């Protein structure tokens, strides 16, 4: 009930995903903790927000340097936190560092505009920070999400209070430690732990100037109703990949695997609806199934592992139930879709499953309509470009989309008509921090990364300067 966190502390139990054992217990933060974090953040903001962009950049670059020096330790912690392979966790740590470096570079470029007015008068605009921002994270990229939100926030002169998902509470704390070590004012980036109630209290706090949220569509809807404050919403997807028969098939197969199986399929932008032009369908399916079967599953800390464990037992059960539902609705399970038991007995209680390819799918099937958020690819066939586009866009979501073709005119024509915020031509699921990322339709509001993100973490002030006398009508 509302306010239940005012009196007593609830415990979060965090499990180690790949061995199924209890990793740690944490107290959920309530009203008092959040008030304290906000007070500290306000004090820190009074110092940080007044610094020049160059000064902020210097501290952020130091944070990036510390991340690089602790790369392996953070990556290992992320594996334990989330269950993904060490190879992917290292890339997440790199992406976090690059994002901090990128926005440190932008910090000194924030500027306004000068507008000449009649009679020598003029106006200018100032880009000012918002104040104390809240960041709310999902569990699939815990460290990276904390960096993608805090880097632009801090570069623009704001403070941030970040709440990681209670399913993966560990690595955001490392980021707070690193910012502190780099020399940001105390409390500039703070972490509060907890679930939905903590999230609600934080977002609704009157001194929180902005909320940047990553998570599911239903939670995003709630967050958007919390009050008149700017929100960035990075929500779910059910993205299409269109594979035309004139494509380079080898690259299309690789792209389809990257679009479905990174992070055990738990990626918001995943292209889980793979539309393949009819004449290359048999060849495509044969190759995709062969490579999916050879994905190395197991201990995510091993260098050879390509797929680790899903994030929790309930989530694994949910993904498996989608595979069962697909079977009932007439899809063919071409491979995988079952609980996977690693040979190492220490891992017997981990949350593993074999990556799954579903064939013979149709647009009405649940597996084609709903975000599964696990390693399940649905393959559909199409005949014409017009048909493929119509079916690809027939969804309320619009996070990402991909097209594989060797015809340059077709590539750009298709992308122009795809209703998605992040489109890929002849590749999939790459997210350089220099380019904006975010969704159309119910997949979200606002963008992360790229120059445009500065606009989501600052506000514009217009100043009129009169050089003559006041021309009064009274
Ligand atoms: N677009 C993107 O960039 C992106 C990235 C990663 C994940 N996602 C999406 O996230 C979803 C999976 O993540 P999840 O299961 O953690 O999502 P979720 O919506 O269940 O939770 C997300 C976060 O919101 C918090 N929360 C829950 N209720 C809240 C409330 N009422 N007020 C404030 N905060 C609240 C949670 O504790 C968690 O920290 C998927 O739908 C996925 O597509 C999107």
mmCIF file of C-alpha atoms and ligand atoms in Angstrom, residues 136-140 145 163-166 194-196 199-200 203 213-217 219 222-223 226 234-237 268 371 373 399 437 443 448, ligand 1:
data_model
loop_
_atom_site.group_PDB
_atom_site.id
_atom_site.type_symbol
_atom_site.label_atom_id
_atom_site.label_comp_id
_atom_site.label_asym_id
_atom_site.label_seq_id
_atom_site.Cartn_x
_atom_site.Cartn_y
_atom_site.Cartn_z
ATOM 1 C CA UNK A 136 15.087 4.326 -13.303
ATOM 2 C CA UNK A 137 16.741 1.273 -14.828
ATOM 3 C CA UNK A 138 15.669 -2.063 -16.297
ATOM 4 C CA UNK A 139 17.544 -5.265 -15.495
ATOM 5 C CA UNK A 140 18.964 -6.178 -18.912
ATOM 6 C CA UNK A 145 21.775 1.995 -18.474
ATOM 7 C CA UNK A 163 17.216 3.367 -8.965
ATOM 8 C CA UNK A 164 18.351 0.119 -10.560
ATOM 9 C CA UNK A 165 15.958 -2.770 -11.027
ATOM 10 C CA UNK A 166 15.683 -4.837 -7.818
ATOM 11 C CA UNK A 194 13.975 -0.856 -4.292
ATOM 12 C CA UNK A 195 11.105 -1.849 -6.539
ATOM 13 C CA UNK A 196 8.013 -0.109 -7.794
ATOM 14 C CA UNK A 199 10.436 4.134 -7.911
ATOM 15 C CA UNK A 200 7.094 5.833 -7.436
ATOM 16 C CA UNK A 203 9.597 9.999 -9.370
ATOM 17 C CA UNK A 213 12.922 5.673 -17.320
ATOM 18 C CA UNK A 214 13.905 2.417 -19.011
ATOM 19 C CA UNK A 215 11.510 -0.491 -18.660
ATOM 20 C CA UNK A 216 8.266 -1.982 -19.853
ATOM 21 C CA UNK A 217 5.368 -0.205 -21.547
ATOM 22 C CA UNK A 219 5.355 0.853 -16.105
ATOM 23 C CA UNK A 222 2.476 4.979 -14.971
ATOM 24 C CA UNK A 223 5.670 7.035 -14.924
ATOM 25 C CA UNK A 226 3.494 11.228 -12.233
ATOM 26 C CA UNK A 234 12.797 3.927 -23.192
ATOM 27 C CA UNK A 235 10.282 1.103 -23.401
ATOM 28 C CA UNK A 236 9.743 -2.270 -25.017
ATOM 29 C CA UNK A 237 9.661 -3.394 -28.622
ATOM 30 C CA UNK A 268 14.583 -4.126 -25.965
ATOM 31 C CA UNK A 371 7.467 -8.966 -26.462
ATOM 32 C CA UNK A 373 12.200 -10.798 -23.930
ATOM 33 C CA UNK A 399 11.570 0.810 -31.139
ATOM 34 C CA UNK A 437 18.577 5.748 -29.686
ATOM 35 C CA UNK A 443 8.155 2.276 -27.471
ATOM 36 C CA UNK A 448 19.302 8.573 -25.316
HETATM 37 N N1 LIG B 1 14.005 1.074 -24.907
HETATM 38 C C1 LIG B 1 15.040 0.778 -24.144
HETATM 39 O O1 LIG B 1 16.077 1.440 -24.189
HETATM 40 C C2 LIG B 1 14.980 -0.393 -23.196
HETATM 41 C C3 LIG B 1 16.165 -0.901 -22.663
HETATM 42 C C4 LIG B 1 16.094 -1.981 -21.800
HETATM 43 C C5 LIG B 1 14.867 -2.549 -21.476
HETATM 44 N N2 LIG B 1 13.734 -2.053 -22.003
HETATM 45 C C6 LIG B 1 12.435 -2.675 -21.685
HETATM 46 O O2 LIG B 1 12.373 -2.978 -20.301
HETATM 47 C C7 LIG B 1 11.523 -4.106 -20.075
HETATM 48 C C8 LIG B 1 12.209 -5.097 -19.158
HETATM 49 O O3 LIG B 1 12.642 -4.467 -18.001
HETATM 50 P P1 LIG B 1 11.913 -4.617 -16.593
HETATM 51 O O4 LIG B 1 11.231 -5.924 -16.512
HETATM 52 O O5 LIG B 1 12.927 -4.258 -15.564
HETATM 53 O O6 LIG B 1 10.796 -3.461 -16.694
HETATM 54 P P2 LIG B 1 9.815 -2.933 -15.544
HETATM 55 O O7 LIG B 1 8.932 -1.933 -16.189
HETATM 56 O O8 LIG B 1 9.197 -4.045 -14.813
HETATM 57 O O9 LIG B 1 10.788 -2.209 -14.495
HETATM 58 C C9 LIG B 1 11.659 -1.176 -14.897
HETATM 59 C C10 LIG B 1 12.049 -0.354 -13.688
HETATM 60 O O10 LIG B 1 10.923 0.360 -13.210
HETATM 61 C C11 LIG B 1 10.784 0.198 -11.806
HETATM 62 N N3 LIG B 1 9.374 0.384 -11.494
HETATM 63 C C12 LIG B 1 8.389 -0.563 -11.480
HETATM 64 N N4 LIG B 1 7.189 0.017 -11.197
HETATM 65 C C13 LIG B 1 7.428 1.342 -11.044
HETATM 66 C C14 LIG B 1 6.593 2.441 -10.759
HETATM 67 N N5 LIG B 1 5.269 2.296 -10.573
HETATM 68 N N6 LIG B 1 7.156 3.685 -10.690
HETATM 69 C C15 LIG B 1 8.488 3.851 -10.913
HETATM 70 N N7 LIG B 1 9.330 2.815 -11.178
HETATM 71 C C16 LIG B 1 8.809 1.587 -11.240
HETATM 72 C C17 LIG B 1 11.343 -1.181 -11.580
HETATM 73 O O11 LIG B 1 11.673 -1.398 -10.229
HETATM 74 C C18 LIG B 1 12.543 -1.163 -12.502
HETATM 75 O O12 LIG B 1 13.620 -0.471 -11.905
HETATM 76 C C19 LIG B 1 11.239 -4.676 -21.449
HETATM 77 O O13 LIG B 1 9.953 -4.311 -21.866
HETATM 78 C C20 LIG B 1 12.300 -4.009 -22.323
HETATM 79 O O14 LIG B 1 11.953 -3.923 -23.680
HETATM 80 C C21 LIG B 1 13.758 -0.978 -22.852
#
